[in-house]
Each structure stands twice: as structure tokens, then as C-alpha cells.
Coordinates of C-alpha atoms in Angstrom, one line a residue:
X1 CA 0.0 0.0 0.0
X2 CA 2.9 2.3 0.9
X3 CA 4.5 1.7 -2.6
X4 CA 1.2 2.3 -4.3
X5 CA 0.7 5.6 -2.5
X6 CA 4.3 6.7 -3.4
X7 CA 3.6 5.9 -7.0
X8 CA 0.4 8.0 -7.0
X9 CA 2.3 10.9 -5.4
X10 CA 5.0 10.7 -8.1
X11 CA 2.4 10.6 -10.8
X12 CA 0.7 13.7 -9.3
X13 CA 4.1 15.5 -9.2
X14 CA 4.9 14.7 -12.8
X15 CA 1.4 15.7 -14.0
X16 CA 1.6 19.2 -12.4
X17 CA 1.2 22.2 -14.8
X18 CA 4.5 23.4 -16.4
X19 CA 4.5 26.7 -14.5
X20 CA 4.1 24.9 -11.1
X21 CA 7.0 22.5 -11.9
X22 CA 9.2 25.5 -12.8
X23 CA 8.4 27.2 -9.5
X24 CA 9.4 24.0 -7.7
X25 CA 12.7 23.9 -9.6
X26 CA 13.4 27.6 -8.8
X27 CA 12.7 27.0 -5.1
X28 CA 14.7 23.9 -4.9
X29 CA 17.7 25.5 -6.7
X30 CA 17.6 28.5 -4.3
X31 CA 17.9 26.2 -1.3
X32 CA 20.5 24.1 -3.1
X33 CA 22.7 27.2 -3.7
X34 CA 22.5 28.1 0.0
X35 CA 23.1 24.5 1.1
X36 CA 26.1 24.0 -1.1
X37 CA 27.6 27.3 0.0
X38 CA 27.2 26.3 3.7
X39 CA 28.7 22.8 3.0
X40 CA 31.6 24.3 1.1
X41 CA 32.3 26.7 3.9
X42 CA 32.0 23.9 6.5
X43 CA 34.4 21.6 4.6
X44 CA 36.9 24.5 4.1
X45 CA 36.7 25.4 7.8
X46 CA 37.3 21.8 9.0
X47 CA 33.9 20.6 10.0
X48 CA 30.2 21.5 9.9
X49 CA 30.3 22.3 13.6
X50 CA 32.9 25.0 13.2
X51 CA 31.3 28.5 13.7
X52 CA 31.8 31.2 11.1
X53 CA 30.6 34.8 10.9
X54 CA 27.4 35.9 9.4
X55 CA 29.1 38.4 7.0
X56 CA 30.0 35.7 4.3
X57 CA 26.3 34.8 4.0
X58 CA 25.8 38.2 2.3
X59 CA 27.3 36.6 -0.7
X60 CA 24.1 34.7 -1.4
X61 CA 22.1 37.9 -2.0
X62 CA 23.6 38.4 -5.5
X63 CA 24.7 34.8 -6.1
X64 CA 21.2 33.3 -5.9
X65 CA 19.5 35.6 -8.4
X66 CA 22.5 35.6 -10.8
X67 CA 22.5 31.8 -10.8
X68 CA 18.8 31.4 -11.3
X69 CA 18.9 34.1 -14.1
X70 CA 21.7 32.2 -15.8
X71 CA 19.9 28.9 -15.7
X72 CA 16.8 30.6 -17.1
X73 CA 18.7 32.2 -20.0
X74 CA 20.4 28.9 -20.8
X75 CA 16.9 27.2 -20.9
X76 CA 17.3 24.8 -18.0
X77 CA 13.8 25.6 -16.8
X78 CA 12.3 25.3 -20.3
X79 CA 13.7 21.8 -20.7
X80 CA 11.4 18.9 -19.8
X81 CA 13.1 16.7 -17.2
X82 CA 12.2 13.5 -18.9
X83 CA 13.7 14.7 -22.2
X84 CA 17.0 15.8 -20.6
X85 CA 20.0 14.6 -22.6
X86 CA 23.8 14.9 -22.5
X87 CA 23.6 18.6 -23.4
X88 CA 21.8 19.3 -20.1
X89 CA 25.1 18.5 -18.3
X90 CA 26.7 21.2 -20.3
X91 CA 23.9 23.7 -19.5
X92 CA 24.1 22.9 -15.8
X93 CA 27.9 23.1 -15.8
X94 CA 27.9 26.6 -17.5
X95 CA 25.3 27.9 -15.0
X96 CA 27.2 26.6 -12.0
X97 CA 30.5 28.0 -13.3
X98 CA 28.9 31.4 -13.7
X99 CA 27.6 31.1 -10.1
X100 CA 31.0 30.2 -8.7
X101 CA 32.8 32.9 -10.6
X102 CA 30.2 35.4 -9.4
X103 CA 30.8 34.2 -5.8
X104 CA 34.6 34.6 -6.1
X105 CA 34.5 38.1 -7.7
X106 CA 32.0 39.5 -5.2
X107 CA 33.6 37.9 -2.2
X108 CA 37.0 39.3 -3.1
X109 CA 35.8 42.6 -4.3
X110 CA 33.7 43.3 -1.1
X111 CA 35.9 41.4 1.4
X112 CA 33.1 39.2 2.6
X113 CA 35.5 36.8 4.4
X114 CA 34.9 33.9 2.0
X115 CA 38.0 31.8 1.6
X116 CA 39.3 31.8 -2.0
X117 CA 39.0 28.0 -2.2
X118 CA 35.3 28.0 -1.3
X119 CA 34.0 28.9 -4.8
X120 CA 35.8 25.9 -6.2
X121 CA 34.4 23.5 -3.6
X122 CA 31.0 25.2 -4.1
X123 CA 31.2 24.6 -7.9
X124 CA 31.7 20.9 -7.5
X125 CA 29.0 20.5 -4.9
X126 CA 26.4 22.5 -6.8
X127 CA 27.1 20.7 -10.0
X128 CA 26.4 17.4 -8.3
X129 CA 23.3 18.6 -6.6
X130 CA 21.7 20.5 -9.5
X131 CA 22.6 18.1 -12.2
X132 CA 22.3 14.9 -10.1
X133 CA 18.8 15.7 -8.8
X134 CA 17.5 16.2 -12.3
X135 CA 18.9 13.0 -13.6
X136 CA 17.5 11.2 -10.6
X137 CA 14.1 12.6 -11.2
X138 CA 14.4 11.6 -14.9
X139 CA 15.3 8.0 -13.8
X140 CA 12.4 8.0 -11.3
X141 CA 10.0 9.1 -14.0
X142 CA 11.2 6.5 -16.5
X143 CA 11.1 3.7 -14.0
X144 CA 7.5 4.6 -13.2
X145 CA 6.6 4.0 -16.9
X146 CA 5.8 0.5 -17.9
X147 CA 7.9 -0.5 -20.9
X148 CA 5.9 -2.5 -23.3
X149 CA 4.6 -1.4 -26.6
X150 CA 5.5 -2.2 -30.1
X151 CA 9.1 -3.2 -30.9
X152 CA 10.7 -0.7 -33.3
X153 CA 14.0 0.0 -34.9
X154 CA 15.4 3.5 -35.3
X155 CA 17.1 4.4 -38.5
X156 CA 19.4 7.5 -38.3
X157 CA 22.8 8.9 -37.5
X158 CA 24.2 8.2 -34.1
X159 CA 23.8 11.7 -32.7
X160 CA 20.2 12.3 -33.9
X161 CA 19.2 8.7 -33.1
X162 CA 20.4 8.9 -29.5
X163 CA 18.2 11.9 -28.9
X164 CA 15.2 10.2 -30.5
X165 CA 15.8 7.2 -28.3
X166 CA 15.6 9.4 -25.2
X167 CA 12.3 10.8 -26.5
X168 CA 10.9 7.3 -27.1
X169 CA 11.8 6.2 -23.6
X170 CA 8.9 8.1 -22.2
X171 CA 6.3 6.7 -24.6
X172 CA 4.9 3.2 -23.7
X173 CA 3.6 2.8 -27.3
X174 CA 7.1 2.1 -28.7
X175 CA 9.8 -0.2 -27.4
X176 CA 13.2 0.5 -29.2
X177 CA 15.0 -2.7 -30.0
X178 CA 17.5 -1.9 -32.7
X179 CA 19.4 1.1 -33.9
X180 CA 20.6 1.4 -37.5
X181 CA 23.4 3.8 -38.4
X182 CA 23.5 4.2 -42.2
X183 CA 27.2 5.4 -42.0
X184 CA 28.3 2.1 -40.3
X185 CA 30.5 4.2 -38.0
X186 CA 28.7 2.8 -34.9
X187 CA 28.3 -0.8 -36.1
X188 CA 28.9 -3.3 -33.3
X189 CA 28.5 -0.8 -30.5
X190 CA 25.6 0.1 -28.3
X191 CA 23.6 3.4 -28.0
X192 CA 21.8 3.7 -24.7
X193 CA 22.0 -0.1 -24.3
X194 CA 20.6 -0.9 -27.7
X195 CA 22.6 -2.7 -30.4
X196 CA 23.7 -0.8 -33.5
X197 CA 23.6 -2.8 -36.7
X198 CA 24.4 -1.8 -40.4
X199 CA 21.6 -1.5 -43.0
X200 CA 22.6 -4.9 -44.5
X201 CA 21.6 -6.7 -41.4
X202 CA 18.1 -5.2 -41.0
X203 CA 16.1 -7.9 -42.7
X204 CA 17.6 -10.7 -40.6
X205 CA 17.4 -8.8 -37.3
X206 CA 13.8 -7.7 -37.6
X207 CA 12.7 -11.3 -38.0
X208 CA 14.6 -12.4 -34.9
X209 CA 13.1 -9.6 -32.8
X210 CA 9.7 -9.6 -34.5
X211 CA 10.0 -5.9 -35.4
X212 CA 7.4 -4.6 -37.8
X213 CA 7.8 -0.8 -37.4
X214 CA 10.7 1.4 -38.3
X215 CA 11.2 5.1 -37.3
X216 CA 13.3 7.1 -39.7
X217 CA 15.2 9.7 -37.7
X218 CA 17.1 11.7 -40.3
X219 CA 17.1 15.5 -40.2
X220 CA 14.9 17.5 -42.5
X221 CA 17.8 18.8 -44.6
X222 CA 18.6 15.2 -45.6
X223 CA 15.5 14.7 -47.7
X224 CA 17.1 12.6 -50.3
X225 CA 18.7 10.2 -47.8
X226 CA 15.4 10.0 -45.9
X227 CA 13.6 9.1 -49.1
X228 CA 16.0 6.3 -49.9
X229 CA 15.8 5.0 -46.4
X230 CA 12.0 5.0 -46.4
X231 CA 11.9 3.2 -49.7
X232 CA 14.3 0.4 -48.7
X233 CA 12.6 -0.1 -45.3
X234 CA 9.2 -0.3 -46.9
X235 CA 10.4 -2.8 -49.5
X236 CA 11.3 -5.3 -46.8
X237 CA 7.8 -5.0 -45.3
X238 CA 8.3 -2.6 -42.4
X239 CA 5.6 0.0 -41.4
X240 CA 7.7 3.1 -41.7
X241 CA 7.0 6.2 -39.6
X242 CA 8.7 9.6 -39.9
X243 CA 9.0 12.5 -37.5
X244 CA 7.2 15.7 -38.6
X245 CA 9.9 17.9 -37.2
X246 CA 12.9 16.4 -35.6
X247 CA 13.9 19.4 -33.6
X248 CA 10.5 19.7 -32.1
X249 CA 10.5 16.1 -31.0
X250 CA 13.9 16.4 -29.3
X251 CA 12.9 19.6 -27.5
X252 CA 9.6 18.0 -26.3
X253 CA 7.4 20.4 -28.3
X254 CA 6.1 17.5 -30.4
X255 CA 5.1 14.2 -28.9
X256 CA 6.1 10.7 -30.1
X257 CA 2.4 10.2 -30.8
X258 CA 2.7 12.7 -33.6
X259 CA 4.8 10.3 -35.6
X260 CA 3.1 9.9 -39.0
X261 CA 3.1 7.2 -41.7
X262 CA 5.0 7.8 -44.9
X263 CA 3.0 9.1 -47.8
X264 CA 3.3 7.5 -51.2
X265 CA 4.5 10.9 -52.5
X266 CA 7.5 10.7 -50.2
X267 CA 8.2 7.1 -51.2
X268 CA 8.0 7.7 -55.0
X269 CA 9.5 11.2 -55.0
X270 CA 12.9 11.6 -56.7
X271 CA 16.2 13.2 -55.9
X272 CA 15.5 16.9 -55.4
X273 CA 17.0 19.2 -58.1
X274 CA 16.7 22.8 -56.8
X275 CA 15.1 25.2 -59.3
X276 CA 17.4 27.7 -61.0
X277 CA 16.4 31.1 -59.6
X278 CA 17.1 32.9 -62.8
X279 CA 14.8 30.6 -64.8
X280 CA 12.0 30.8 -62.2
X281 CA 12.0 34.6 -62.2
X282 CA 12.5 35.4 -65.9
X283 CA 8.9 35.1 -66.9
X284 CA 7.2 35.8 -63.6
X285 CA 9.0 38.2 -61.3
X286 CA 7.4 41.7 -61.4
X287 CA 5.3 40.6 -64.4
X288 CA 1.5 40.4 -65.0
X289 CA 1.0 36.7 -65.1
X290 CA -2.2 34.8 -66.0
X291 CA -3.0 31.1 -65.3
X292 CA -5.9 29.4 -66.9
X293 CA -7.3 26.4 -65.0
X294 CA -5.9 28.1 -61.9
X295 CA -7.9 25.9 -59.5
X296 CA -6.7 22.6 -61.0
X297 CA -4.0 20.3 -59.6
X298 CA -1.2 21.8 -61.8
X299 CA -2.8 25.2 -62.2
X300 CA -3.1 25.8 -58.5
X301 CA 0.5 24.8 -57.8
X302 CA 1.6 27.0 -60.7
X303 CA -0.1 29.9 -58.9
X304 CA 1.6 29.1 -55.6
X305 CA 5.0 28.8 -57.3
X306 CA 4.5 32.0 -59.3
X307 CA 3.3 33.9 -56.3
X308 CA 6.6 33.1 -54.5
X309 CA 8.4 34.9 -57.4
X310 CA 6.6 38.1 -56.6
X311 CA 4.7 38.9 -59.8
X312 CA 3.1 42.3 -60.2
X313 CA -0.3 40.7 -60.9
X314 CA -1.5 37.2 -60.8
X315 CA -4.7 36.6 -62.8
X316 CA -6.5 33.4 -61.7
X317 CA -8.8 32.2 -64.6
X318 CA -11.0 29.3 -63.6
X319 CA -14.3 27.8 -64.7
X320 CA -15.1 26.2 -61.4
X321 CA -16.4 28.6 -58.7
X322 CA -15.3 26.3 -55.8
X323 CA -11.8 25.7 -57.2
X324 CA -11.3 29.4 -57.8
X325 CA -12.4 30.2 -54.3
X326 CA -10.0 27.6 -52.8
X327 CA -6.9 28.8 -54.6
X328 CA -7.7 32.4 -54.0
X329 CA -8.0 31.8 -50.2
X330 CA -4.8 29.9 -50.2
X331 CA -2.9 32.7 -51.9
X332 CA -4.5 35.3 -49.5
X333 CA -3.0 33.3 -46.6
X334 CA 0.4 33.4 -48.3
X335 CA -0.1 37.1 -49.1
X336 CA -0.6 37.9 -45.4
X337 CA 3.0 36.6 -44.6
X338 CA 4.5 38.1 -47.8
X339 CA 5.9 41.6 -47.6
X340 CA 5.6 42.1 -51.4
X341 CA 2.2 43.2 -52.5
X342 CA 1.0 40.8 -55.2
X343 CA -2.3 41.8 -56.8
X344 CA -4.6 38.8 -57.0
X345 CA -7.3 38.9 -59.7
X346 CA -9.9 36.1 -59.8
X347 CA -11.7 35.6 -63.1
X348 CA -14.5 33.0 -63.4
X349 CA -15.2 31.8 -66.9
X350 CA -14.5 29.3 -69.6
X351 CA -11.5 29.4 -71.9
X352 CA -13.8 28.9 -74.8
X353 CA -15.3 32.4 -74.1
X354 CA -13.3 34.4 -76.6
X355 CA -14.5 37.8 -75.6
X356 CA -13.8 37.2 -71.8
X357 CA -10.4 35.7 -72.5
X358 CA -9.3 38.6 -74.7
X359 CA -10.8 41.3 -72.4
X360 CA -9.0 39.8 -69.4
X361 CA -5.6 39.7 -71.2
X362 CA -6.0 43.3 -72.5
X363 CA -7.3 44.8 -69.3
X364 CA -4.5 43.4 -67.1
X365 CA -1.7 43.8 -69.7
X366 CA -0.8 40.1 -69.3
X367 CA 2.9 39.5 -70.1
X368 CA 3.1 35.7 -69.3
X369 CA 0.3 33.2 -69.7
X370 CA 0.3 29.6 -68.5
X371 CA -2.6 27.6 -70.2
X372 CA -3.4 24.7 -67.8
X373 CA -7.2 24.6 -68.3
X374 CA -8.1 21.2 -69.8
X375 CA -10.3 18.1 -69.2
X376 CA -7.8 15.4 -68.5
X377 CA -9.7 12.3 -67.1
X378 CA -9.4 9.7 -69.9
X379 CA -12.6 7.7 -69.5
X380 CA -14.7 10.8 -68.9
X381 CA -13.4 12.6 -72.0
X382 CA -13.9 9.4 -73.9
X383 CA -17.6 9.4 -72.9
X384 CA -17.9 13.2 -73.5
X385 CA -15.7 13.5 -76.6
X386 CA -17.4 16.6 -78.1
X387 CA -17.1 18.7 -74.9
X388 CA -13.6 17.4 -74.4
X389 CA -12.6 18.6 -77.8
X390 CA -14.4 21.9 -77.4
X391 CA -12.5 22.7 -74.2
X392 CA -9.1 21.2 -74.9
X393 CA -8.7 22.0 -78.5
X394 CA -10.8 25.1 -79.1
X395 CA -10.2 26.5 -75.7
X396 CA -6.5 26.3 -76.4
X397 CA -7.0 28.0 -79.8
X398 CA -9.0 30.8 -78.2
X399 CA -6.4 31.5 -75.5
X400 CA -3.4 31.2 -77.9
X401 CA -5.0 33.5 -80.5
X402 CA -5.9 36.0 -77.8
X403 CA -2.3 35.9 -76.4
X404 CA -0.9 36.4 -79.9
X405 CA -3.2 39.3 -80.8
X406 CA -2.6 41.0 -77.5
X407 CA 1.2 40.5 -77.8
X408 CA 1.6 38.5 -74.6
X409 CA 5.4 37.9 -74.3
X410 CA 5.3 34.3 -73.2
X411 CA 2.7 31.6 -73.7
X412 CA 3.1 28.1 -72.2
X413 CA 0.7 25.2 -72.8
X414 CA 0.5 22.4 -70.3
X415 CA 0.5 19.1 -72.3
X416 CA 0.7 15.4 -71.4
X417 CA 2.5 12.2 -72.3
X418 CA -0.8 10.9 -73.6
X419 CA -0.5 13.3 -76.5
X420 CA 2.3 11.0 -77.9
X421 CA 0.7 8.5 -80.4
X422 CA -2.7 8.9 -78.6
X423 CA -5.1 6.0 -78.2
X424 CA -7.8 8.0 -76.6
X425 CA -9.8 11.2 -77.2
X426 CA -8.1 13.1 -74.4
X427 CA -4.6 12.4 -75.7
X428 CA -5.7 13.3 -79.2
X429 CA -7.1 16.7 -78.0
X430 CA -3.8 17.5 -76.2
X431 CA -1.7 16.6 -79.3
X432 CA -3.9 18.9 -81.4
X433 CA -3.6 21.5 -78.7
X434 CA 0.2 21.3 -79.3
X435 CA -0.3 21.8 -83.0
X436 CA -2.6 24.8 -82.3
X437 CA 0.2 26.3 -80.1
X438 CA 2.8 25.8 -82.9
X439 CA 0.5 27.3 -85.5
X440 CA 0.0 30.3 -83.2
X441 CA 3.8 30.6 -82.9
X442 CA 4.1 30.9 -86.7
X443 CA 1.2 33.4 -86.9
X444 CA 2.4 35.6 -83.9
X445 CA 6.2 35.6 -83.8
X446 CA 6.3 38.4 -81.2
X447 CA 4.9 36.0 -78.6
X448 CA 7.2 33.2 -77.4
X449 CA 5.0 30.1 -77.5
X450 CA 5.9 26.6 -76.1
X451 CA 4.4 23.5 -74.6
X452 CA 5.6 21.4 -71.7
X453 CA 4.8 17.7 -71.9
X454 CA 5.0 15.4 -68.8
X455 CA 3.3 12.4 -67.3
X456 CA 1.2 11.8 -64.2
X457 CA 1.6 13.9 -61.1
X458 CA 1.3 12.4 -57.6
X459 CA -2.0 13.2 -55.8
X460 CA -3.7 15.1 -58.6
X461 CA -7.4 15.1 -58.8
X462 CA -8.7 12.0 -60.6
X463 CA -5.4 10.2 -60.4
X464 CA -5.0 6.6 -59.3
X465 CA -3.3 7.3 -56.0
X466 CA -6.3 9.0 -54.2
X467 CA -8.5 6.2 -55.7
X468 CA -6.2 3.5 -54.2
X469 CA -6.1 5.3 -50.9
X470 CA -9.9 5.2 -50.6
X471 CA -10.1 1.6 -51.6
X472 CA -7.4 0.6 -49.1
X473 CA -9.2 2.4 -46.3
X474 CA -12.5 0.8 -47.3
X475 CA -10.8 -2.7 -46.9
X476 CA -10.6 -3.4 -50.7
X477 CA -10.7 -4.6 -53.3
X478 CA -8.1 -2.5 -55.1
X479 CA -9.2 -2.3 -58.7
X480 CA -6.5 -2.3 -61.4
X481 CA -7.0 -2.4 -65.1
X482 CA -4.0 -4.6 -66.0
X483 CA -1.1 -6.2 -64.1
X484 CA 1.6 -4.8 -66.5
X485 CA 0.4 -1.3 -66.8
X486 CA 3.1 1.4 -66.1
X487 CA 3.0 5.1 -65.7
X488 CA 5.5 8.0 -65.1
X489 CA 5.0 10.0 -61.9
X490 CA 6.4 13.2 -60.5
X491 CA 5.3 15.5 -57.6
X492 CA 3.1 18.4 -58.4
X493 CA 5.6 21.0 -57.0
X494 CA 8.4 19.7 -59.1
X495 CA 6.2 19.6 -62.2
X496 CA 5.1 23.2 -61.6
X497 CA 8.7 24.4 -61.1
X498 CA 9.9 22.8 -64.2
X499 CA 7.0 24.2 -66.3
X500 CA 7.9 27.7 -65.1
X501 CA 11.6 27.2 -65.9
X502 CA 10.8 25.8 -69.3
X503 CA 8.7 28.8 -70.2
X504 CA 11.8 31.0 -69.8
X505 CA 13.6 29.0 -72.5
X506 CA 10.8 29.3 -75.2
X507 CA 11.5 31.0 -78.5
X508 CA 9.1 29.7 -81.3
X509 CA 6.8 26.8 -80.5
X510 CA 9.1 24.3 -78.9
X511 CA 7.8 21.3 -77.0
X512 CA 9.7 20.7 -73.8
X513 CA 9.8 17.3 -72.2
X514 CA 10.2 16.8 -68.5
X515 CA 12.5 14.1 -67.3
X516 CA 10.1 11.8 -65.5
X517 CA 12.6 9.2 -64.4
X518 CA 11.8 5.5 -64.6
X519 CA 8.2 4.4 -65.2
X520 CA 6.4 2.8 -62.2
X521 CA 4.3 -0.4 -62.4
X522 CA 0.9 0.4 -61.1
X523 CA 0.6 -3.1 -59.6
X524 CA 3.7 -2.3 -57.5
X525 CA 2.3 1.1 -56.6
X526 CA -0.9 -0.6 -55.3
X527 CA 1.1 -3.1 -53.3
X528 CA 3.4 -0.4 -51.8
X529 CA 0.5 1.8 -50.8
X530 CA -1.2 -1.2 -49.0
X531 CA 2.1 -2.1 -47.3
X532 CA 2.4 1.5 -46.0
X533 CA -0.9 0.8 -44.2
X534 CA 0.5 -2.5 -42.8
X535 CA -1.5 -4.7 -45.3
X536 CA -0.4 -7.3 -47.7
X537 CA -2.1 -7.9 -51.0
X538 CA -3.0 -10.7 -53.5
X539 CA -4.4 -10.7 -57.0
X540 CA -7.9 -12.3 -57.2
X541 CA -7.8 -15.4 -59.3
X542 CA -4.0 -15.4 -59.8
X543 CA -2.5 -15.6 -56.3
X544 CA -3.3 -17.4 -53.1
X545 CA -5.3 -15.3 -50.7
X546 CA -3.3 -13.8 -47.9
X547 CA -4.7 -13.8 -44.3
X548 CA -6.0 -10.3 -43.6
X549 CA -4.7 -9.3 -47.1
X550 CA -6.3 -6.8 -49.5
X551 CA -7.6 -8.3 -52.7
X552 CA -6.5 -6.7 -56.0
X553 CA -9.1 -7.1 -58.7
X554 CA -8.1 -6.9 -62.4
X555 CA -10.8 -5.2 -64.4
X556 CA -9.3 -5.0 -67.9
X557 CA -8.0 -2.0 -69.9
X558 CA -10.6 0.8 -70.4
X559 CA -11.3 2.2 -73.8
X560 CA -8.3 4.2 -75.1
X561 CA -6.1 3.2 -72.2
X562 CA -2.4 2.3 -72.9
X563 CA -0.2 -0.2 -71.1
X564 CA 2.6 2.4 -71.1
X565 CA 3.0 6.1 -71.9
X566 CA 5.7 7.9 -74.0
X567 CA 7.0 11.4 -73.9
X568 CA 8.8 11.6 -77.2
X569 CA 7.3 11.4 -80.7
X570 CA 10.6 11.1 -82.5
X571 CA 13.7 9.3 -81.5
X572 CA 15.9 11.9 -79.7
X573 CA 15.5 14.9 -77.5
X574 CA 18.0 17.7 -77.1
X575 CA 19.3 18.8 -73.7
X576 CA 18.7 22.3 -72.3
X577 CA 20.3 24.4 -69.6
X578 CA 18.3 22.5 -67.0
X579 CA 19.2 18.8 -66.3
X580 CA 15.5 17.7 -66.2
X581 CA 14.1 19.7 -69.1
X582 CA 14.6 18.4 -72.7
X583 CA 13.3 19.7 -75.9
X584 CA 11.8 17.8 -78.8
X585 CA 13.6 18.3 -82.1
X586 CA 12.0 21.0 -84.3
X587 CA 9.6 19.4 -86.7
X588 CA 8.7 20.5 -90.3
X589 CA 6.4 23.5 -90.3
X590 CA 5.0 23.1 -93.8
X591 CA 1.8 21.4 -92.4
X592 CA 0.5 24.7 -91.0
X593 CA -2.3 25.3 -93.4
X594 CA -3.3 21.6 -93.3
X595 CA -3.6 21.7 -89.5
X596 CA -5.8 24.8 -89.6
X597 CA -8.0 23.2 -92.3
X598 CA -8.4 19.9 -90.3
X599 CA -9.2 21.8 -87.1
X600 CA -11.8 23.9 -88.9
X601 CA -13.4 20.6 -90.2
X602 CA -13.6 19.3 -86.7
X603 CA -15.1 22.5 -85.5
X604 CA -17.9 22.1 -88.1
X605 CA -18.6 18.6 -87.0
X606 CA -18.8 19.7 -83.3
X607 CA -21.4 22.3 -84.3
X608 CA -23.5 19.5 -85.8
X609 CA -22.7 17.0 -82.9
X610 CA -21.4 14.5 -85.4
X611 CA -19.1 12.3 -83.3
X612 CA -18.4 9.6 -85.9
X613 CA -17.2 12.2 -88.4
X614 CA -15.1 13.8 -85.6
X615 CA -13.3 10.5 -84.9
X616 CA -12.7 10.0 -88.5
X617 CA -11.2 13.5 -88.8
X618 CA -9.0 12.8 -85.9
X619 CA -7.7 9.7 -87.5
X620 CA -6.9 11.7 -90.7
X621 CA -4.9 14.3 -88.8
X622 CA -1.1 13.9 -88.5
X623 CA -1.3 13.1 -84.8
X624 CA -0.9 9.2 -85.0
X625 CA -4.3 8.8 -83.3
X626 CA -5.0 5.1 -83.1
X627 CA -8.0 4.2 -80.9
X628 CA -7.4 0.5 -81.4

């Protein structure tokens, strides 16, 4: 009963509000300073029974406040006792040294009859009392916590990993069992009693210790190393967690419970290539910039990236009221923390509205225009071909013509890998949009036209990743059209940055290709996403069902869907000043009049809603459209 009561008393003490615990520390340290001075004097004067005058005690009047103030400045009272690490010893040592020096200087300066050796004895005693009591309290707290929880390994450098270990000690949800140092410098040693192993031994060790969770403890400035670690740990079946902000966890401002699962964007993301500032600013900084489709996945990110370059005006042209509202509100939040005054102009309307488009460009003296407005969902455009062509082809023609007539300096079309040898209506419309852009480049040479072609972006609206996430959360099945289907992926921010940089290179109708890296099998993407949620998968009808596994159902290719995508129509692409931007070789321009004639024919068929004739006209155009 007595031990139980003591445990309750300790729990009550540790659960006191932060300001009350600080008051207790200040009070204790004040008494500790007085006690250590008395003991130092007694030891120096040969015994605690030896009387000494009251005058030396005046030294405590300045020493106590100076010492407490020093501890406060050094952050000793901000530190949470249970998170105290090795650096706390340094903090206490500095504070105690300041206290001892203050005692020596004042005692000698005011002749307070304090022996010269007392400050040295006092320093040693106070260091033991102040530092020792805190580490004792830390030990008492940790011993009061029941250590159970899920066995985990910590992946990180020795210094950072040791601090994370100390943070994990106070959380019963995790039980650190292994430490992995990627540098191998600590291999074979122990960190806080936990074995350190090299990355090559992870797979064997986790089976022995039944570890299913890994915590990646790499600093935020090592994003590429962290991405590689996350990928390798996920591939061997571990549930990987990352720390939102490593510094906050170590300081105690963020709890271990805030550890989050890895996102698929982090897992599939590539090595980061920083944008070239000159290319980012050339067509945006202090310019009047217009983005069509400003509320879409790419359009909204373009707006955010352009906003960071401090344009004079940013015109948000969007057909969806809700999407326009969302991006406008996001930019207003950014604007409140940005000292440069960027004028935000929301315009709601369709890119097929010729009068509105031209009026907007003229009224705001647009210098740079990014055309991102398009219908992009392949099955929906296939089922709504006429509207898809009207928006993607003739919307592009309307905007490009207006840009040329109003002498916009730079026009950039957002294209797609589906425009290369298209097998669906959406891809065909984007390839024709590229031709429309090149025709405009011939007709209006004072405007620098270009198109930027790239593959899928991670997390965009209508993409496979949000769909898979919903299916996994619902318990399956995960639906997949084909086991061998592959796609290119890049993050939305990287795509937007590369588009802006490509726009600054344009001269006369070039088509730029973004380096998408290696294609990803969608089957592996589905398995990886399930594994990130701690679930295994199996293909229905092809693989043996897995206990508690998620089924993958193969539904068959949809109309117009390719097994794989391409970026290049010809054979070779030329390099540019950016390592991830290539340019397609300039093609013959003698088909200009034929393009215009074919586009005019399609426009007539749209007016009469003749879908069969439209598809036949698409096949006859020089775009390699093959719906079979």
C-alpha cells in the first residue's frame, strides 16, 4: 500500500502544470545554492560544527538571483526533465560555473571573508546537486513508466538517433529494440543499451526480434537520404514512420504520438534538383501573369510557385467557382505573410469564351500566360468527346489566338505524355492543342510560344493514388485495369517548377519534355500503398489469398487506355540548360495550313454534334491517333 501511494504521489508530481514545476525547480535550486555554500564553507573550515561569521552569507544575496537568471537564460527551466539529454550536463555546468565565478568576484571585491578555495568547492557540490537531482528525477519518471509497446527499430545517424531514443523512452507505445546507423560508423556498438547494426543486417534482425515498425530519424535537410531509407525499409515490409519535425520532438514540443506514416508521394519522390532562380524569375517576377485552369492540380501549384516569385499581378482564370475560391483563399494566406504586394485577380469563366479571355488579357496587360485549363480524365473525356474537344482544342485555340493578338510575351501550354501516339480522345485533343500552339507561334512571332509535356503527377485530382487510398481504407478490393500497366510520376511542386523554368527558354513553338525518371508499375504502386498501411495484397484469381490481405481485382483496360506512356514522338530529345528539361527536335512546319483546315473541319462537326465524323477527322490528322 505504501509503494502504491508513493507511485500515486510521483504521478501527481509529474502531472503538475508546467509553471508549477518550474516554480518547484526555482525554489529547490535556491535552497541548493544556500546548502552547497554552507557545506563548502564547512568543509573548508574543517567541520560543519565550526562556527563562522554571518558576513560571508551576504554573498548569497547576489549569487542566488544571478545563478537562477543564468539557468533561465540557458533554458534549464524550459527543458522537460524526462527529455533531458547529454547537453543538459553542459547547460548545468555553465550555469554553476557562472555562479561560482560570481561568488569569487564579489567575495574578493567586497571582502566578505569567504576563503578563496570555497567557490571551487561550491562549484563541485552545486554541479552534483543541481545536475544529479534532475537525472535522478528523470530516472524515477522513466522507472514509473511500464515499458511494453510495439518493438521498433530507429534508422538514423548516431547523434540524432540517440536523442530520438531518449524521446521514445517516455512513450509506452514504442519499445526501441534496434538502432541502424547508415554510416556504419557505430556498427557493433551500443547506444543507450541498444545494439547498433548496419543496414545490411536489418532484414535478418527484424525477423529475430519480431520488429514490424521502423522510425526514420534523419534531419529535415537530408530529404534525399530519408527518401532512400523510407523506400528500402518499406520494401522489406516494415511499417515506416517519420517525425514531422525532428527538432520539435527532441525539444519536447512534439510528442512521439505525432509520428506519421510515410506518404506515397515521399516514397515515389525523386532526388530533389533545386530550381534555377534565374529561370524561375525570368517570366514571372514583377510581371503580370495569368494562369488558366488556376484551380486545378497543376494550375493551383503553378499559382503558388508564381506567387513566390513576386509577380506584379496574378490573374486566376478558372471555370469552377469552388476551385477558384480555394486557390484564392490559399494565396491570400500566403499574401498575409509576404511583404511584397501581389495583386490577385480572380476571373471566373471558360477558356472557350473568346470575348472574356481577350478582355482579361488586355485589361490586365498580361505578359506571361500559362494555359493549364483542360479536361484530363481519360474515361470521362472518352464518354464526353465533343465537350472534351471543345474545351481542350478550341479553348487552347481561343487562348493562344488572344495571347498572340494582345502581344503576350510568353505563352506556355501544359501538355501530357498521352499526346504521344494517342489512343484516346483526351490524348488526341492534347496533341492537337500542341499543334494549335505551334500554329500560333508561326502566326504571332512576337509571342514566345511553347508546350511542356509530362506524365502523371502524384496526388492530382482523378489520379490513381487517391483512388487506391480510398479503396485501401475501405478494406478493398483495389481495382487495377492490368497487371503490367506502367506510368510516369512526379510530384506536383516539381512539375510546376519545371514548367515555369521551361517557359523562360521558349522561342518559337518548342515542345519541352520533363525528365520523369523511370516508369512505375501500377501493380507495385498498389502493393506499396497497401504495405504502407501495414497490409499485404493478393491478385484475385491469380495468387493465393493472404490472411488479412487486401484483394487486387483486375478489371481490364478501359477504352483508349495504354499499357505504357511515352514522352517523345521522334527518336531523340535535345538537352537544355536544366538537367530535367529536354526539348523535342523541331519538326517541319509546312503542315501549318493543313492543320488549320483539319481543325476547322472538326469545329464544323462539333457544331453538328457528329461524333463519328469527328473521330474520322482525328484519324486523318497527322497526330498518329489510333483508338485500337
